[in-house]
Amino acid sequence: MARLILLGAPGAGKGTQAKALAALLQIPHISTGDILREAVAQQTPLGVKAKSYMEQGNLVSDDLVIALIKERLSQPDAQKGWVLDGFPRNDIQAAFLDKLLVEIAQEYRYAVNLEVPDDVLVQRMLGRGRQDDTEEVIRRRLQVYHSQTAPLIDFYQARNKLMSIDGNVSPEAVMDTLKNLL
Ligand code: ADP
C-alpha cells in the first residue's frame, strides 16, 4: 500500500511529481492547494474563507485544511493509498496528520523532501504564471515555507520517515528517483 507525503518548497515540483506518481500507482493525488483553488473558483464557503490568505501567500487556517484532509482521507478511493501534496505545512498540521493516521490505521511510508535552491524556485514560479505567482506573493510564500514548513524536515527525520531527494534536476530524473524509492 503506497502512502506518501511530499514535502518541499512552493515551486519544488511536488504537484508535478505527485500527479505522475498517483497515476502510476493508481491512487489519488491529494493536493490541498488544488482543492482550495477549486473551492475559490466555485465560491464555496471554504473558498470564500480561503481566498484572501491564498492571494497573499499566507497559509489558510489550520482548522479549514485539517477538516478538508480529514474528509478527503475518509473517501473510499483514499483507502487504496494516496500521495499527499501541500499538506502538512506546519507542525500543527503534521501532528494532526500523525494522530489521524494512527486513528484510521493508515501507515505512511515516507515523507519525501524535494530539495531545490530558493533562486531556482523563484524562477520556476515566475515562469508558471499562476494567479498567486507574482513576485511579491512568491517571496511571501517562500518566507512562510522557511519559517513554518521547512521545520517539518526535522519532524519526519526524527520519526525515521524522511527521504530527501534532489529536486533541481529534470522532472523525469526526479520521477526515476521516486520510482526507485517505492
Ligand atoms: P505551492 O506551489 O505554492 O506549494 P499550493 O498549491 O500547494 O502551492 O498552495 C497554494 C496556497 O494554498 C498556499 O499558498 C496556501 O495559501 C494554501 N494552502 C495549500 N495547502 C495548505 C495547507 N496545508 N495549509 C494552509 N494553507 C494551504
Coordinates of N, CA, C and O and ligand atoms in Angstrom, one line a residue:
M1 N 0.9 -1.2 0.0 CA 0.0 0.0 0.0 C 0.9 1.2 0.0 O 1.7 1.4 0.9
A2 N 0.7 2.1 -1.0 CA 1.6 3.3 -1.1 C 0.9 4.5 -0.5 O -0.2 4.9 -0.9
R3 N 1.5 5.0 0.5 CA 1.1 6.3 1.1 C 2.3 7.2 1.2 O 3.2 6.8 2.0
L4 N 2.3 8.3 0.5 CA 3.5 9.1 0.5 C 3.1 10.6 0.8 O 2.1 11.1 0.3
I5 N 4.0 11.2 1.6 CA 3.8 12.7 1.8 C 4.9 13.4 1.0 O 6.0 13.0 1.2
L6 N 4.5 14.4 0.2 CA 5.6 15.1 -0.5 C 5.8 16.4 0.2 O 4.8 17.2 0.4
L7 N 7.0 16.7 0.6 CA 7.4 17.9 1.2 C 8.2 18.7 0.2 O 8.8 18.1 -0.7
G8 N 8.4 20.0 0.5 CA 9.2 20.8 -0.4 C 8.6 22.2 -0.5 O 7.4 22.4 -0.2
A9 N 9.4 23.1 -0.9 CA 9.0 24.5 -1.0 C 8.0 24.7 -2.2 O 7.9 23.8 -3.0
P10 N 7.3 25.8 -2.2 CA 6.5 26.1 -3.3 C 7.4 26.2 -4.6 O 8.5 26.7 -4.5
G11 N 7.0 25.5 -5.6 CA 7.8 25.5 -6.8 C 8.8 24.4 -6.9 O 9.5 24.2 -7.9
A12 N 8.8 23.5 -5.9 CA 9.8 22.4 -5.8 C 9.4 21.3 -6.8 O 10.2 20.5 -7.1
G13 N 8.2 21.3 -7.2 CA 7.7 20.3 -8.2 C 6.9 19.2 -7.5 O 6.7 18.1 -8.1
K14 N 6.4 19.5 -6.3 CA 5.5 18.5 -5.6 C 4.3 18.1 -6.5 O 4.0 16.9 -6.6
G15 N 3.6 19.1 -7.0 CA 2.4 18.8 -7.8 C 2.7 17.9 -9.0 O 2.0 17.0 -9.2
T16 N 3.7 18.3 -9.8 CA 4.1 17.5 -11.0 C 4.4 16.0 -10.6 O 3.9 15.1 -11.2
Q17 N 5.2 15.9 -9.6 CA 5.6 14.5 -9.2 C 4.5 13.7 -8.6 O 4.3 12.6 -8.8
A18 N 3.7 14.4 -7.7 CA 2.6 13.8 -7.1 C 1.6 13.2 -8.1 O 1.1 12.1 -8.0
K19 N 1.3 14.1 -9.1 CA 0.4 13.7 -10.1 C 0.9 12.5 -10.9 O 0.1 11.5 -11.1
A20 N 2.1 12.5 -11.3 CA 2.7 11.4 -12.0 C 2.7 10.1 -11.2 O 2.4 9.0 -11.7
L21 N 3.1 10.2 -9.9 CA 3.2 9.0 -9.1 C 1.8 8.4 -8.8 O 1.6 7.2 -8.9
A22 N 0.9 9.3 -8.6 CA -0.5 8.9 -8.3 C -1.1 8.1 -9.5 O -1.7 7.1 -9.4
A23 N -0.8 8.6 -10.7 CA -1.2 8.0 -12.0 C -0.6 6.6 -12.1 O -1.2 5.6 -12.4
L24 N 0.7 6.6 -11.8 CA 1.5 5.3 -11.9 C 1.0 4.3 -11.0 O 0.8 3.1 -11.3
L25 N 0.7 4.7 -9.8 CA 0.3 3.7 -8.7 C -1.2 3.6 -8.6 O -1.7 2.8 -7.9
Q26 N -1.9 4.4 -9.4 CA -3.4 4.3 -9.4 C -4.0 4.6 -8.1 O -4.9 3.8 -7.6
I27 N -3.5 5.6 -7.5 CA -4.0 6.1 -6.2 C -4.3 7.6 -6.3 O -3.8 8.2 -7.2
P28 N -5.1 8.1 -5.4 CA -5.4 9.6 -5.6 C -4.3 10.5 -5.2 O -3.5 10.2 -4.3
H29 N -4.2 11.6 -6.0 CA -3.3 12.7 -5.7 C -4.1 13.7 -4.9 O -5.0 14.2 -5.4
I30 N -3.7 13.9 -3.7 CA -4.5 14.8 -2.8 C -3.7 16.0 -2.6 O -2.7 16.0 -1.9
S31 N -4.1 17.1 -3.3 CA -3.4 18.4 -3.2 C -4.3 19.4 -2.5 O -5.3 19.8 -3.0
T32 N -3.9 19.9 -1.3 CA -4.7 20.9 -0.6 C -4.8 22.1 -1.4 O -5.8 22.8 -1.5
G33 N -3.7 22.5 -2.1 CA -3.7 23.7 -3.0 C -4.7 23.6 -4.1 O -5.5 24.5 -4.3
D34 N -4.8 22.4 -4.8 CA -5.8 22.2 -5.8 C -7.2 22.3 -5.3 O -8.1 22.9 -5.9
I35 N -7.4 21.6 -4.1 CA -8.7 21.6 -3.6 C -9.2 23.0 -3.2 O -10.3 23.4 -3.4
L36 N -8.2 23.7 -2.6 CA -8.6 25.1 -2.2 C -8.8 26.0 -3.4 O -9.8 26.8 -3.4
R37 N -8.0 25.9 -4.5 CA -8.2 26.7 -5.7 C -9.6 26.4 -6.3 O -10.2 27.3 -6.8
E38 N -9.9 25.1 -6.3 CA -11.2 24.7 -6.8 C -12.4 25.3 -6.0 O -13.3 25.9 -6.5
A39 N -12.2 25.3 -4.7 CA -13.2 25.9 -3.8 C -13.3 27.4 -4.0 O -14.4 28.0 -4.0
V40 N -12.2 28.1 -4.2 CA -12.2 29.5 -4.5 C -13.0 29.8 -5.8 O -13.8 30.6 -5.9
A41 N -12.6 29.0 -6.9 CA -13.3 29.1 -8.2 C -14.8 28.9 -8.1 O -15.6 29.6 -8.7
Q42 N -15.2 28.0 -7.3 CA -16.6 27.6 -7.1 C -17.3 28.5 -6.1 O -18.5 28.4 -5.8
Q43 N -16.5 29.4 -5.4 CA -17.1 30.3 -4.4 C -17.8 29.5 -3.3 O -18.9 30.0 -2.9
T44 N -17.3 28.4 -2.9 CA -18.0 27.6 -1.8 C -17.6 28.4 -0.5 O -16.7 29.2 -0.5
P45 N -18.3 28.0 0.6 CA -17.9 28.7 1.9 C -16.4 28.5 2.2 O -15.8 29.5 2.7
L46 N -15.9 27.4 1.9 CA -14.4 27.2 2.2 C -13.6 28.1 1.3 O -12.7 28.8 1.8
G47 N -14.0 28.2 0.0 CA -13.3 29.1 -0.9 C -13.3 30.5 -0.5 O -12.3 31.2 -0.6
V48 N -14.5 31.0 -0.1 CA -14.7 32.4 0.3 C -13.7 32.7 1.5 O -13.1 33.7 1.6
K49 N -13.6 31.7 2.4 CA -12.8 31.9 3.6 C -11.3 31.9 3.2 O -10.5 32.6 3.8
A50 N -10.9 31.0 2.3 CA -9.5 30.8 2.0 C -8.9 31.9 1.0 O -7.7 32.1 1.1
K51 N -9.7 32.5 0.2 CA -9.3 33.3 -0.9 C -8.2 34.3 -0.5 O -7.1 34.4 -1.1
S52 N -8.5 35.2 0.5 CA -7.5 36.3 0.7 C -6.2 35.8 1.3 O -5.1 36.3 1.0
Y53 N -6.2 34.7 2.0 CA -5.0 34.1 2.5 C -4.1 33.7 1.4 O -2.9 33.9 1.3
M54 N -4.8 33.0 0.4 CA -4.0 32.4 -0.7 C -3.4 33.5 -1.6 O -2.3 33.5 -2.0
E55 N -4.2 34.6 -1.8 CA -3.8 35.7 -2.6 C -2.6 36.4 -2.0 O -1.8 37.0 -2.7
Q56 N -2.5 36.3 -0.7 CA -1.3 37.0 -0.1 C -0.2 36.1 0.2 O 0.9 36.5 0.7
G57 N -0.3 34.8 -0.1 CA 0.8 33.9 0.1 C 0.9 33.4 1.5 O 1.9 32.8 1.9
N58 N -0.2 33.6 2.3 CA -0.2 33.1 3.7 C -0.9 31.7 3.7 O -1.6 31.3 2.8
L59 N -0.7 31.0 4.8 CA -1.4 29.8 5.0 C -2.9 30.0 5.4 O -3.2 30.9 6.1
V60 N -3.7 29.2 4.8 CA -5.1 29.1 5.2 C -5.2 28.5 6.6 O -4.3 27.8 6.9
S61 N -6.2 28.9 7.4 CA -6.2 28.4 8.8 C -6.2 26.9 8.9 O -6.8 26.2 8.1
D62 N -5.5 26.5 9.9 CA -5.3 25.0 10.2 C -6.7 24.3 10.3 O -6.8 23.2 9.7
D63 N -7.6 24.9 10.9 CA -9.0 24.3 11.1 C -9.6 23.9 9.8 O -10.1 22.8 9.6
L64 N -9.4 24.8 8.8 CA -10.0 24.6 7.5 C -9.4 23.4 6.7 O -10.0 22.5 6.2
V65 N -8.0 23.5 6.7 CA -7.3 22.4 5.9 C -7.4 21.1 6.6 O -7.4 20.1 6.0
I66 N -7.4 21.1 8.0 CA -7.5 19.9 8.7 C -8.8 19.2 8.5 O -8.9 18.0 8.2
A67 N -9.9 20.0 8.5 CA -11.2 19.4 8.2 C -11.3 18.8 6.8 O -11.8 17.8 6.5
L68 N -10.7 19.6 5.9 CA -10.6 19.2 4.5 C -9.9 17.8 4.3 O -10.4 16.9 3.6
I69 N -8.8 17.7 4.9 CA -8.0 16.5 4.8 C -8.6 15.3 5.5 O -8.6 14.2 5.0
K70 N -9.2 15.6 6.6 CA -9.9 14.5 7.4 C -11.0 13.9 6.5 O -11.2 12.7 6.4
E71 N -11.8 14.8 5.9 CA -12.9 14.4 5.0 C -12.3 13.6 3.8 O -12.8 12.5 3.4
R72 N -11.3 14.2 3.2 CA -10.7 13.6 1.9 C -10.1 12.2 2.2 O -10.3 11.3 1.4
L73 N -9.4 12.0 3.3 CA -8.8 10.7 3.6 C -9.8 9.7 4.0 O -9.5 8.5 4.0
S74 N -11.1 10.1 4.3 CA -12.1 9.1 4.6 C -12.9 8.6 3.4 O -13.7 7.7 3.5
Q75 N -12.6 9.2 2.2 CA -13.3 8.8 1.0 C -12.8 7.4 0.6 O -11.7 7.0 0.8
P76 N -13.7 6.7 -0.1 CA -13.4 5.3 -0.5 C -12.1 5.2 -1.3 O -11.3 4.3 -1.1
D77 N -11.9 6.1 -2.2 CA -10.7 6.0 -3.1 C -9.4 6.1 -2.4 O -8.4 5.6 -2.8
A78 N -9.5 6.8 -1.2 CA -8.2 7.0 -0.4 C -7.8 5.8 0.4 O -6.8 5.8 1.0
Q79 N -8.7 4.8 0.4 CA -8.4 3.6 1.2 C -7.3 2.7 0.4 O -6.8 1.8 1.0
K80 N -7.1 3.0 -0.9 CA -6.1 2.3 -1.7 C -4.7 2.8 -1.6 O -3.8 2.3 -2.1
G81 N -4.6 4.0 -0.9 CA -3.3 4.7 -0.8 C -3.5 6.1 -1.3 O -4.6 6.5 -1.7
W82 N -2.4 6.9 -1.2 CA -2.5 8.3 -1.6 C -1.2 8.9 -1.7 O -0.2 8.4 -1.2
V83 N -1.1 10.0 -2.5 CA 0.1 10.9 -2.5 C -0.4 12.2 -2.0 O -1.3 12.9 -2.6
L84 N 0.1 12.7 -0.8 CA -0.3 14.0 -0.3 C 0.7 15.1 -0.7 O 1.9 14.9 -0.6
D85 N 0.1 16.1 -1.2 CA 0.9 17.2 -1.8 C 0.4 18.6 -1.2 O -0.8 18.9 -1.4
G86 N 1.2 19.2 -0.4 CA 0.8 20.5 0.2 C 0.3 20.4 1.6 O -0.1 21.4 2.2
F87 N 0.2 19.3 2.1 CA -0.2 19.0 3.5 C 0.7 17.9 4.1 O 0.8 16.9 3.4
P88 N 1.2 18.0 5.3 CA 1.1 19.2 6.2 C 2.1 20.3 5.8 O 3.1 20.1 5.2
R89 N 1.7 21.5 6.3 CA 2.5 22.7 6.0 C 3.1 23.3 7.3 O 3.8 24.3 7.2
N90 N 2.7 22.8 8.4 CA 3.3 23.4 9.7 C 3.2 22.3 10.7 O 2.6 21.2 10.5
D91 N 3.8 22.5 11.9 CA 3.8 21.5 12.9 C 2.5 21.1 13.4 O 2.3 19.9 13.8
I92 N 1.5 22.0 13.5 CA 0.2 21.6 14.0 C -0.5 20.6 13.0 O -1.0 19.6 13.4
Q93 N -0.3 20.9 11.7 CA -0.9 20.0 10.7 C -0.2 18.6 10.7 O -0.8 17.6 10.5
A94 N 1.1 18.7 10.9 CA 1.9 17.4 10.9 C 1.5 16.5 12.1 O 1.3 15.3 12.0
A95 N 1.3 17.2 13.3 CA 0.9 16.4 14.5 C -0.5 15.9 14.3 O -0.8 14.7 14.6
F96 N -1.4 16.7 13.7 CA -2.7 16.2 13.4 C -2.7 15.0 12.5 O -3.4 14.0 12.8
L97 N -1.9 15.1 11.4 CA -1.9 14.0 10.5 C -1.4 12.7 11.1 O -2.0 11.7 10.9
D98 N -0.3 12.8 11.9 CA 0.2 11.6 12.5 C -0.9 10.9 13.4 O -1.1 9.7 13.4
K99 N -1.6 11.8 14.1 CA -2.6 11.3 15.0 C -3.8 10.7 14.2 O -4.3 9.6 14.5
L100 N -4.2 11.4 13.2 CA -5.3 10.9 12.4 C -5.0 9.5 11.7 O -5.8 8.6 11.7
L101 N -3.7 9.4 11.2 CA -3.4 8.2 10.5 C -3.3 7.0 11.5 O -3.6 5.9 11.1
V102 N -2.9 7.3 12.7 CA -3.0 6.2 13.7 C -4.5 5.8 14.0 O -4.8 4.6 13.9
E103 N -5.3 6.8 14.1 CA -6.7 6.6 14.4 C -7.4 5.7 13.3 O -8.2 4.9 13.5
I104 N -7.1 6.1 12.0 CA -7.7 5.4 10.9 C -6.9 4.2 10.4 O -7.1 3.7 9.3
A105 N -5.8 3.9 11.2 CA -5.0 2.7 10.9 C -4.4 2.8 9.5 O -4.4 1.8 8.7
Q106 N -3.9 4.0 9.1 CA -3.2 4.1 7.8 C -1.7 4.5 8.1 O -1.5 5.5 8.8
E107 N -0.8 3.7 7.7 CA 0.6 4.0 8.0 C 1.2 4.5 6.7 O 1.1 3.9 5.6
Y108 N 1.9 5.7 6.8 CA 2.6 6.2 5.6 C 4.0 5.7 5.5 O 4.6 5.3 6.5
R109 N 4.5 5.6 4.3 CA 5.8 5.0 4.1 C 6.9 6.1 4.3 O 7.8 5.9 5.1
Y110 N 6.8 7.1 3.5 CA 7.9 8.2 3.6 C 7.3 9.6 3.5 O 6.2 9.7 2.9
A111 N 8.0 10.5 4.1 CA 7.8 11.9 3.7 C 9.0 12.3 2.8 O 10.1 12.1 3.2
V112 N 8.7 12.6 1.6 CA 9.8 12.8 0.6 C 10.0 14.3 0.4 O 9.1 15.1 0.1
N113 N 11.2 14.7 0.7 CA 11.5 16.2 0.6 C 12.2 16.5 -0.7 O 13.3 15.9 -0.9
L114 N 11.6 17.3 -1.5 CA 12.3 17.7 -2.8 C 13.1 18.9 -2.5 O 12.6 20.0 -2.2
E115 N 14.4 18.8 -2.7 CA 15.3 19.9 -2.4 C 15.6 20.7 -3.6 O 16.1 20.2 -4.6
V116 N 15.3 22.0 -3.5 CA 15.6 23.0 -4.7 C 16.0 24.3 -4.1 O 15.3 24.8 -3.1
P117 N 17.1 24.9 -4.6 CA 17.5 26.2 -4.0 C 16.5 27.3 -4.3 O 15.8 27.3 -5.3
D118 N 16.4 28.3 -3.4 CA 15.4 29.4 -3.5 C 15.5 30.1 -4.8 O 14.4 30.4 -5.3
D119 N 16.6 30.4 -5.3 CA 16.7 31.2 -6.6 C 16.0 30.4 -7.7 O 15.3 31.0 -8.6
V120 N 16.2 29.1 -7.7 CA 15.6 28.3 -8.8 C 14.0 28.3 -8.6 O 13.3 28.3 -9.5
L121 N 13.6 28.2 -7.3 CA 12.2 28.2 -7.0 C 11.5 29.4 -7.6 O 10.5 29.4 -8.2
V122 N 12.1 30.6 -7.3 CA 11.5 31.9 -7.7 C 11.4 31.9 -9.2 O 10.4 32.2 -9.8
Q123 N 12.5 31.5 -9.9 CA 12.4 31.5 -11.4 C 11.3 30.5 -11.9 O 10.6 30.9 -12.8
R124 N 11.2 29.4 -11.3 CA 10.2 28.4 -11.8 C 8.8 29.0 -11.6 O 7.9 28.9 -12.4
M125 N 8.6 29.6 -10.4 CA 7.2 30.1 -10.1 C 6.9 31.3 -11.0 O 5.8 31.4 -11.5
L126 N 7.9 32.2 -11.2 CA 7.6 33.3 -12.1 C 7.3 32.8 -13.5 O 6.5 33.4 -14.2
G127 N 7.9 31.7 -13.9 CA 7.6 31.1 -15.2 C 6.3 30.4 -15.4 O 5.7 30.4 -16.5
R128 N 5.7 29.9 -14.3 CA 4.4 29.2 -14.4 C 3.2 30.1 -14.5 O 2.2 29.7 -15.0
G129 N 3.3 31.3 -13.9 CA 2.3 32.3 -14.1 C 0.9 32.0 -13.5 O -0.1 32.4 -14.0
R130 N 0.9 31.3 -12.4 CA -0.4 31.1 -11.7 C -0.8 32.4 -11.1 O 0.0 33.3 -10.9
Q131 N -2.1 32.5 -10.7 CA -2.6 33.8 -10.2 C -1.8 34.3 -9.0 O -1.6 35.5 -8.8
D132 N -1.4 33.4 -8.1 CA -0.7 33.8 -6.9 C 0.8 33.8 -7.1 O 1.5 33.7 -6.1
D133 N 1.2 33.8 -8.3 CA 2.7 33.7 -8.6 C 3.3 35.1 -9.0 O 4.1 35.2 -9.9
T134 N 2.8 36.1 -8.4 CA 3.5 37.4 -8.6 C 4.7 37.4 -7.7 O 4.8 36.7 -6.7
E135 N 5.7 38.2 -8.0 CA 7.0 38.2 -7.3 C 6.8 38.4 -5.8 O 7.4 37.7 -5.0
E136 N 5.9 39.4 -5.5 CA 5.7 39.7 -4.0 C 5.1 38.5 -3.3 O 5.6 38.2 -2.2
V137 N 4.1 37.9 -3.9 CA 3.5 36.8 -3.2 C 4.4 35.6 -3.2 O 4.4 34.8 -2.2
I138 N 5.2 35.4 -4.2 CA 6.2 34.3 -4.2 C 7.2 34.4 -3.1 O 7.4 33.5 -2.3
R139 N 7.6 35.7 -2.9 CA 8.6 35.9 -1.7 C 7.9 35.6 -0.4 O 8.5 35.0 0.5
R140 N 6.7 36.0 -0.3 CA 5.9 35.7 0.9 C 5.8 34.2 1.1 O 6.0 33.7 2.2
R141 N 5.4 33.5 0.1 CA 5.2 32.0 0.2 C 6.5 31.3 0.6 O 6.5 30.4 1.4
L142 N 7.6 31.9 0.1 CA 8.9 31.3 0.5 C 9.3 31.5 1.9 O 9.8 30.7 2.6
Q143 N 8.9 32.8 2.4 CA 9.2 33.1 3.8 C 8.3 32.2 4.7 O 8.9 31.7 5.7
V144 N 7.1 32.0 4.3 CA 6.2 31.1 5.1 C 6.7 29.7 5.1 O 6.8 29.0 6.1
Y145 N 7.2 29.3 3.9 CA 7.8 28.0 3.8 C 9.0 27.8 4.8 O 9.0 26.8 5.6
H146 N 9.9 28.7 4.7 CA 11.1 28.6 5.6 C 10.8 28.6 7.1 O 11.4 27.9 7.9
S147 N 9.8 29.5 7.4 CA 9.5 29.6 8.9 C 8.6 28.5 9.4 O 8.8 28.0 10.5
Q148 N 7.7 28.1 8.6 CA 6.7 27.1 9.1 C 6.8 25.7 8.6 O 6.5 24.7 9.3
T149 N 7.1 25.5 7.3 CA 7.1 24.2 6.7 C 8.4 23.5 6.7 O 8.5 22.3 7.0
A150 N 9.5 24.2 6.5 CA 10.8 23.6 6.5 C 11.1 22.8 7.8 O 11.8 21.8 7.8
P151 N 10.7 23.3 9.0 CA 10.9 22.6 10.2 C 10.4 21.1 10.2 O 10.8 20.3 11.0
L152 N 9.4 20.9 9.3 CA 8.9 19.5 9.2 C 9.9 18.5 8.7 O 9.7 17.3 8.9
I153 N 11.0 19.0 8.1 CA 12.0 18.1 7.7 C 12.6 17.4 8.9 O 12.7 16.1 8.9
D154 N 12.8 18.1 10.0 CA 13.3 17.6 11.2 C 12.2 16.7 11.9 O 12.6 15.6 12.5
F155 N 11.0 17.1 11.8 CA 9.9 16.3 12.3 C 9.9 14.9 11.8 O 9.8 13.9 12.5
Y156 N 10.0 14.8 10.4 CA 10.0 13.4 9.8 C 11.3 12.7 10.0 O 11.3 11.5 10.1
Q157 N 12.4 13.5 10.0 CA 13.7 12.9 10.3 C 13.7 12.2 11.6 O 14.1 11.0 11.8
A158 N 13.1 12.9 12.6 CA 13.1 12.3 14.0 C 12.2 11.0 14.0 O 12.4 10.2 14.9
R159 N 11.3 10.9 13.1 CA 10.5 9.7 13.1 C 11.0 8.6 12.1 O 10.3 7.6 11.8
N160 N 12.2 8.9 11.6 CA 12.8 8.0 10.6 C 12.0 7.8 9.3 O 11.9 6.7 8.8
K161 N 11.3 8.8 8.9 CA 10.4 8.7 7.8 C 10.9 9.6 6.6 O 10.3 9.6 5.6
L162 N 12.0 10.3 6.8 CA 12.4 11.3 5.8 C 13.3 10.7 4.7 O 14.2 9.9 5.0
M163 N 12.9 11.1 3.5 CA 13.7 10.8 2.3 C 14.0 12.1 1.6 O 13.0 12.7 1.1
S164 N 15.2 12.5 1.5 CA 15.4 13.8 0.8 C 16.0 13.5 -0.6 O 16.9 12.7 -0.7
I165 N 15.4 14.2 -1.6 CA 16.0 13.9 -2.9 C 16.2 15.3 -3.6 O 15.6 16.3 -3.3
D166 N 17.1 15.3 -4.5 CA 17.5 16.5 -5.3 C 16.4 16.8 -6.3 O 16.1 16.0 -7.2
G167 N 15.7 17.9 -6.1 CA 14.6 18.3 -7.0 C 15.1 19.3 -8.0 O 14.3 19.7 -8.9
N168 N 16.4 19.6 -8.0 CA 16.9 20.6 -9.0 C 17.5 19.9 -10.2 O 18.6 20.1 -10.7
V169 N 16.7 18.9 -10.7 CA 17.1 18.2 -12.0 C 15.8 18.0 -12.7 O 14.7 18.5 -12.3
S170 N 15.8 17.4 -13.9 CA 14.6 17.4 -14.7 C 13.5 16.6 -14.0 O 13.7 15.7 -13.2
P171 N 12.2 16.9 -14.3 CA 11.1 16.2 -13.7 C 11.2 14.7 -14.0 O 10.9 13.9 -13.1
E172 N 11.7 14.3 -15.1 CA 11.9 12.8 -15.4 C 12.9 12.2 -14.5 O 12.7 11.1 -14.0
A173 N 14.0 12.9 -14.2 CA 15.0 12.4 -13.3 C 14.5 12.3 -11.9 O 14.8 11.3 -11.2
V174 N 13.7 13.3 -11.5 CA 13.1 13.2 -10.1 C 12.2 12.0 -10.0 O 12.2 11.2 -9.1
M175 N 11.4 11.8 -11.1 CA 10.5 10.7 -11.1 C 11.2 9.4 -11.0 O 10.7 8.4 -10.3
D176 N 12.3 9.2 -11.7 CA 13.1 8.0 -11.7 C 13.5 7.7 -10.3 O 13.5 6.6 -9.8
T177 N 14.0 8.7 -9.6 CA 14.5 8.6 -8.2 C 13.3 8.1 -7.3 O 13.4 7.2 -6.5
L178 N 12.1 8.8 -7.5 CA 11.0 8.4 -6.7 C 10.5 7.0 -7.0 O 10.2 6.2 -6.1
K179 N 10.6 6.6 -8.2 CA 10.2 5.2 -8.6 C 11.1 4.2 -7.9 O 10.6 3.1 -7.4
N180 N 12.4 4.5 -7.8 CA 13.3 3.6 -7.2 C 13.1 3.5 -5.7 O 13.5 2.5 -5.0
L181 N 12.5 4.5 -5.1 CA 12.2 4.5 -3.7 C 11.0 3.6 -3.3 O 10.9 3.1 -2.2
L182 N 10.2 3.4 -4.3 CA 8.9 2.6 -4.0 C 9.1 1.1 -3.9 O 10.0 0.6 -4.5
Ligands
ADP1 P1 2.7 25.9 -3.9 O1 3.0 25.6 -5.3 O2 3.0 27.4 -3.6 O3 3.2 25.0 -2.9 P2 -0.1 25.0 -3.3 O4 -0.9 24.8 -4.5 O5 0.4 23.9 -2.5 O6 1.1 25.9 -3.8 O7 -0.8 26.0 -2.3 C1 -1.3 27.3 -2.7 C2 -1.8 28.1 -1.5 O8 -2.9 27.3 -0.9 C3 -0.8 28.3 -0.3 O9 0.0 29.4 -0.6 C4 -1.8 28.4 0.9 O10 -2.4 29.7 0.9 C5 -2.9 27.5 0.6 N1 -2.6 26.1 1.1 C6 -2.4 25.0 0.5 N2 -2.2 23.9 1.3 C7 -2.3 24.5 2.6 C8 -2.1 23.9 3.9 N3 -1.9 22.6 4.1 N4 -2.3 24.8 5.0 C9 -2.6 26.0 4.8 N5 -2.7 26.6 3.6 C10 -2.6 25.8 2.5

